[in-house]
């Protein structure tokens, strides 16, 4: 049995749901999940389907080709088809903070994440023992003003070598270059330690403390060229009070960061995120 | 233009999504919303669709008949079709507490609720001035041990007279009879002032205080014959501490009760709730 | 029996708690509540006490004088003493939105608020019937470019006439003048319909929609001369998704606004808020 | 400099705050934190103080003795004094689930927890590699029907040998014996994977699924002889829907469990919990 996930977006037009469901039905596919969204401001239609094909003769290549020529070209659909049994490959970029790393690797070990982690990369070697204890290759790629370009070349080499699908910055603490962003558009996930768009940039907990907010947050988003302004995947918050010092905010924030980032990873890996107009559609 | 909402549930079977979407497409309908759910334990398929028909010759009666003979009978679908321009009629039963009543009527006035309120009924006359200020008919139907049966007859008479679709018990404080429950199955919405199934029955805030819980809740559910055990539509909670007295819990709880109940009313009135096996499927 | 609430702040110094508790004990007072906070960045000490005096001969004036000469002058305490049986007087400023008004008046009626509402003031007459139904005087003070100064004079006259202690802007939709702000420093409470400091200014729900946030919020704060930048009293948030239109955000936001504002009113009226360095200390 | 934390509870009586603060002041102590609570139903007074003593001649033993004879005996205070520089010793009991273990050890490593972990104990050997990677001794004490008593003897031996102050059951999955409970009253912390008192006992996620709740929770509480009925320290919840399978609930629940348990550990280790009448007072 083959199971696929189909993501489509296009200009909104009548009958599009019936056309696609029909197409699948005619190929002896059975739809086991369907969800759709229409952005009425932009007039864009989004759809996510999961279907099963029992036929022994099913070929994903033939299906893609037929879908492309029969439907996609005619109705100008943008689409992606993913096979359920092919796990996406995720590279983990970290620096010195370990809370997100432990959280992700704990879930990975427990089978909660539908993905593979070919390697962990860091500009410091501090977290190597954690990578070792989970038996995941660890690359130490130091970054300094003079070695920045070589470091990036090394990153790109590793990403290609391991056929990485998407990158997660688990408190990586480094600005990612435009080259990397262009090679992995909407495929680099960051965790920002504030409720964006409040407190963009460095030291958001210090800013939150200074402003005297009663709630702090964390935001996971795709990296774009504009700092902390990419499409938001997931956010969560927690209540704080005057009695919390900056150190307390940082500690409370760690709990938000790790869970928000892990949720964003799961949504992306399960192909539940579509990006349009710098925003995300998150399917359930 | 006609807009309808279609709710279906049936035994899960291949192709059911394609069959239904096709049927609508063949009648020149355009699907503007589709969502589905499969209960894998019970093997039941649920679907909610919204479709538009532009044709001047569209007849809802003919559509229902065709749907019934062509699809529903063949595939043993249980179904309901609602016309978007027909607002459901809701009867409000209250007692002496006014917070849910004000909340509902405030939303009603602001146009937030897609429904009509033909009348408010109470076993006390205390809240009549509120009904008056919102210009909604108010019936005072007192209940005592000896008049219980007459009171219920009067309730049934009013419900039929006003062609009520569903009843909301906005802190009504009376046990509803089996007769009423059977006449309005899954159409009587209650608000219980605890996070069910914790603290079933009377005085849940007192029980919560005694148990020393750190969170209190409210639950909106359909009334069934078993007390506080009907299908749950909506729940919410709030944090409390040792410093809260029972009176504080009651005050904090009022905020939960009114918002949880209003949310449940909106879900029901917008035909987003399906009930099966004493549970609800809530479409988005 | 006399019950008082005492608020103190001063430079942090040893023994201050013992000095104050002793002072009260020596006047035959019994402390029934004490809480304190030290801002370690600014080195400021804050304390809130509730005490009871049973003696028939207790005089609040004498107590204040003694406290001032014995303690406050010596240790440079800034202080406020409130008598529990004197309810603060709150003026409600509204415009055309009624959800916060209903929420506040519903609580007022139920006895939940320890305050008096001498009048409601609006630049429109739309909400007069609500004020009437709750039997609260309503003043219609229209504002136009040419009448702005007269309108403000009329506001000030009414505030003085009714000996108003604090003002609540329940979605008042007008910029309050510097004159008013200086007359009621940290005594004008506003509700802003976003999670500040995100989305300062007009149309925050539109901005939230455009940015694609997954959480929206509401913030109650004291008005200062800088727009939406005053000390934050209370905030709350709710989750949203791509499926929510701006209209949906506005509706969901109303539920936040009314509860956040009412909570802020209760905190202020119960003398649980202290302001320092544009932030609040909120006692429990 | 010596810093101590003082916990007191007694029958509520006038002047108790002034008496205690005076006592400390007279010993040249400086109070840096004070909080109190009165249970008005039971008429019990609770207080928590943190004080500093700068004097080189300060002796904790002498202070305790004086406090006992001067204050505690006279006013029948129940009390505990803890020295800030003495970290409590916590034993971790685990079984096969690793999410709580990773969460606790990650925080331990980052310096977030004010405690020592002399050992981890389990009835299975599965989690030994995790203990090893964090360099914490791991004892495998298998339990079977026939070895139950020997196993408990071994547990008691290890607890005494390592001078353990409190025990944390991090998804230990075994019923703890009455002997252990009596030796560590209100000092054995459990994490139950439901919002207690809903879903007491085994398989709470299965029960939550069956009941169709819209919110699931986790509860950390002290172990008492009655199953899942001990004093609640901390609770948290998360929203779920019909679309979540039991497996999904279990995965979402893990995130609650680990954070709720870690918060409870922090509260206990920081001496912020007082227990009375099977409930907790949690100081801030």
XYZ file of C-alpha atoms in Angstrom, chain D:
284
model
C 26.297 35.804 55.761
C 23.651 33.224 56.678
C 20.379 32.995 54.814
C 17.499 30.952 56.177
C 13.943 30.141 55.194
C 11.402 29.888 57.964
C 8.034 28.131 57.547
C 5.433 28.502 60.263
C 1.864 27.422 60.733
C -0.362 27.725 63.766
C -3.843 28.592 64.873
C -4.583 32.106 63.640
C -4.017 34.652 66.394
C -3.507 38.410 66.587
C -0.032 39.884 66.301
C 1.661 36.764 65.082
C 3.304 38.555 62.129
C 4.664 41.338 64.337
C 5.915 38.826 66.914
C 7.915 36.848 64.385
C 9.300 39.811 62.448
C 10.298 41.386 65.747
C 12.035 38.263 66.919
C 14.140 38.218 63.776
C 14.841 41.924 63.918
C 16.006 41.616 67.536
C 18.504 38.924 66.453
C 19.889 41.382 63.892
C 18.256 39.505 61.071
C 16.951 41.240 57.968
C 13.755 39.914 56.413
C 14.094 39.825 52.637
C 10.858 37.978 51.862
C 7.633 37.540 53.774
C 4.351 36.018 52.685
C 1.464 34.671 54.669
C -1.891 32.994 54.246
C -4.848 32.440 56.525
C -7.156 29.513 55.911
C -10.373 31.111 57.158
C -12.308 27.834 57.138
C -9.836 26.089 59.419
C -8.558 29.248 61.145
C -4.935 28.362 60.418
C -2.164 30.863 59.825
C 0.733 30.076 57.462
C 3.868 32.145 56.958
C 7.054 31.913 54.940
C 10.043 34.177 55.591
C 13.510 34.471 54.166
C 16.006 36.324 56.356
C 19.688 37.157 56.310
C 22.011 37.340 59.286
C 25.280 39.148 58.737
C 26.765 38.684 62.142
C 29.803 36.414 62.234
C 28.586 35.041 65.558
C 25.262 33.809 64.144
C 24.580 30.165 65.008
C 21.697 28.350 63.387
C 21.474 25.958 66.336
C 21.206 28.766 68.849
C 18.657 30.545 66.672
C 16.493 27.446 66.444
C 16.643 26.896 70.170
C 15.738 30.497 70.970
C 12.951 30.494 68.418
C 11.594 27.317 69.920
C 11.631 28.429 73.530
C 10.773 32.103 73.027
C 8.107 31.910 70.356
C 7.139 28.464 69.179
C 6.307 26.977 72.560
C 4.407 30.045 73.765
C 2.273 30.431 70.670
C 2.157 26.769 69.664
C 3.785 27.330 66.303
C 4.669 24.404 64.067
C 7.839 25.421 62.265
C 10.725 24.469 60.013
C 13.958 26.310 59.399
C 16.074 25.608 56.325
C 19.505 26.976 55.544
C 19.755 28.346 52.033
C 23.195 26.903 51.388
C 22.141 23.343 52.219
C 20.658 21.834 49.082
C 17.997 19.161 49.648
C 18.840 15.655 48.428
C 16.369 14.170 45.972
C 16.107 10.524 44.917
C 14.645 9.922 41.462
C 12.550 6.773 40.993
C 11.876 5.914 37.351
C 10.652 2.983 35.315
C 10.872 2.879 31.504
C 9.555 6.307 30.404
C 12.367 8.792 29.863
C 10.665 12.148 29.137
C 10.424 13.320 32.751
C 13.901 12.030 33.480
C 15.476 13.959 30.581
C 13.565 17.078 31.565
C 14.696 16.933 35.198
C 18.311 16.098 34.383
C 18.472 18.802 31.718
C 17.378 21.379 34.283
C 19.701 19.891 36.889
C 22.645 20.276 34.532
C 21.751 23.857 33.659
C 21.764 24.850 37.341
C 18.005 25.539 37.384
C 17.357 23.186 40.319
C 18.490 24.021 43.846
C 19.036 20.394 44.893
C 21.316 17.367 44.669
C 20.490 14.047 43.032
C 22.534 11.361 44.833
C 20.996 8.550 42.790
C 18.395 7.329 40.326
C 16.571 4.091 41.100
C 14.506 1.936 38.781
C 12.823 -1.456 38.666
C 14.136 -1.760 35.123
C 17.579 -1.165 33.687
C 16.410 0.583 30.494
C 17.236 4.121 31.597
C 20.677 3.367 33.012
C 22.471 4.840 29.956
C 20.766 8.188 30.578
C 21.876 8.183 34.222
C 25.376 7.298 33.012
C 25.496 10.115 30.471
C 24.620 12.560 33.270
C 27.112 10.810 35.580
C 24.546 10.020 38.288
C 24.635 6.668 40.124
C 21.886 4.322 38.976
C 20.501 1.457 41.061
C 18.517 -1.290 39.419
C 16.143 -2.715 42.033
C 13.804 -5.154 40.253
C 10.376 -5.764 41.740
C 8.355 -8.936 41.464
C 5.596 -10.383 43.588
C 8.030 -12.516 45.507
C 10.784 -9.920 45.922
C 8.603 -6.958 46.830
C 9.673 -6.820 50.470
C 13.384 -7.229 49.744
C 13.120 -4.550 47.065
C 11.571 -2.139 49.512
C 14.249 -2.917 52.088
C 16.868 -2.122 49.471
C 15.123 1.145 48.618
C 15.023 2.166 52.279
C 18.682 1.267 52.688
C 19.688 3.441 49.732
C 17.504 6.340 50.864
C 19.107 6.299 54.305
C 22.612 5.726 53.035
C 22.351 8.810 50.806
C 20.474 10.882 53.426
C 17.676 11.575 50.991
C 15.311 14.451 51.849
C 12.598 13.763 49.316
C 11.697 11.297 46.580
C 10.380 12.038 43.116
C 8.426 9.396 41.220
C 9.153 10.407 37.623
C 6.613 8.042 36.000
C 7.717 5.248 38.349
C 4.607 3.150 37.569
C 4.725 1.239 40.864
C 2.504 1.613 43.929
C 4.675 2.875 46.774
C 4.310 1.020 50.076
C 2.840 2.464 53.243
C 6.195 2.063 54.977
C 7.883 4.429 52.550
C 4.987 6.898 52.712
C 5.187 7.003 56.498
C 8.947 7.540 56.435
C 8.635 10.394 53.919
C 5.327 12.120 54.703
C 4.581 14.877 52.159
C 8.040 14.220 50.784
C 7.243 11.803 47.949
C 6.214 13.701 44.824
C 4.293 11.906 42.080
C 3.180 12.975 38.608
C -0.263 11.714 37.638
C -1.134 11.941 33.972
C -4.591 13.495 34.331
C -6.260 16.557 35.736
C -7.065 15.109 39.160
C -9.614 14.359 40.551
C -10.765 13.415 37.049
C -9.471 10.041 35.915
C -7.924 8.623 39.059
C -6.009 5.369 38.617
C -4.528 3.572 35.647
C -4.828 4.573 31.981
C -6.193 8.103 32.442
C -5.598 9.021 28.794
C -7.776 6.101 27.737
C -10.501 7.317 30.088
C -10.156 10.899 28.863
C -10.478 9.689 25.267
C -13.560 7.660 26.079
C -15.239 10.543 27.910
C -14.514 12.892 25.010
C -13.005 15.700 27.089
C -11.715 18.803 25.283
C -8.867 19.369 27.744
C -6.363 16.965 29.270
C -4.142 17.629 32.235
C -1.375 16.489 34.530
C -1.168 16.742 38.296
C 1.807 16.617 40.608
C 0.939 15.700 44.182
C 2.372 14.254 47.347
C 1.781 10.539 47.756
C -0.592 9.495 50.525
C -2.047 6.103 51.266
C -5.169 6.811 49.223
C -4.420 6.405 45.515
C -4.048 9.717 43.594
C -5.712 11.605 46.440
C -2.738 13.352 48.075
C -2.202 17.120 48.341
C -1.940 18.722 44.888
C 1.207 20.796 44.275
C 0.841 21.790 40.632
C -1.495 21.178 37.695
C -1.574 22.155 34.091
C -3.740 21.383 31.087
C -3.790 21.542 27.306
C -6.607 21.629 24.777
C -7.371 18.532 22.699
C -9.995 17.688 20.121
C -11.891 14.761 18.604
C -9.064 14.437 16.094
C -6.584 13.288 18.736
C -6.190 9.542 19.139
C -5.216 7.997 22.462
C -1.652 7.923 21.146
C -1.854 11.668 20.452
C -3.187 12.323 23.950
C -0.285 10.361 25.418
C 2.230 12.381 23.364
C 0.630 15.728 24.245
C 0.386 14.593 27.859
C 4.122 13.923 28.056
C 4.755 17.650 27.583
C 2.424 18.459 30.446
C 3.814 15.758 32.702
C 7.412 16.802 32.447
C 6.809 20.501 33.024
C 4.273 20.057 35.811
C 6.565 17.618 37.622
C 9.619 19.851 37.250
C 7.670 22.835 38.557
C 6.521 20.829 41.566
C 10.108 19.746 42.251
C 11.267 23.363 42.152
C 8.514 24.499 44.521
C 9.319 21.721 46.984
C 13.103 22.159 46.790
C 12.746 25.912 47.329
C 10.627 25.261 50.436
C 7.621 27.026 48.960
C 5.069 24.324 49.769
C 3.228 23.884 53.044
C 0.728 21.059 53.526
C -2.346 21.193 55.689
C -5.633 19.296 55.624
C -4.594 17.397 52.488
C -4.116 20.651 50.558
C -1.084 22.776 49.780
C -0.264 26.414 50.363
C 2.143 27.443 47.581
C 4.169 30.567 48.298
C 5.412 32.696 45.423
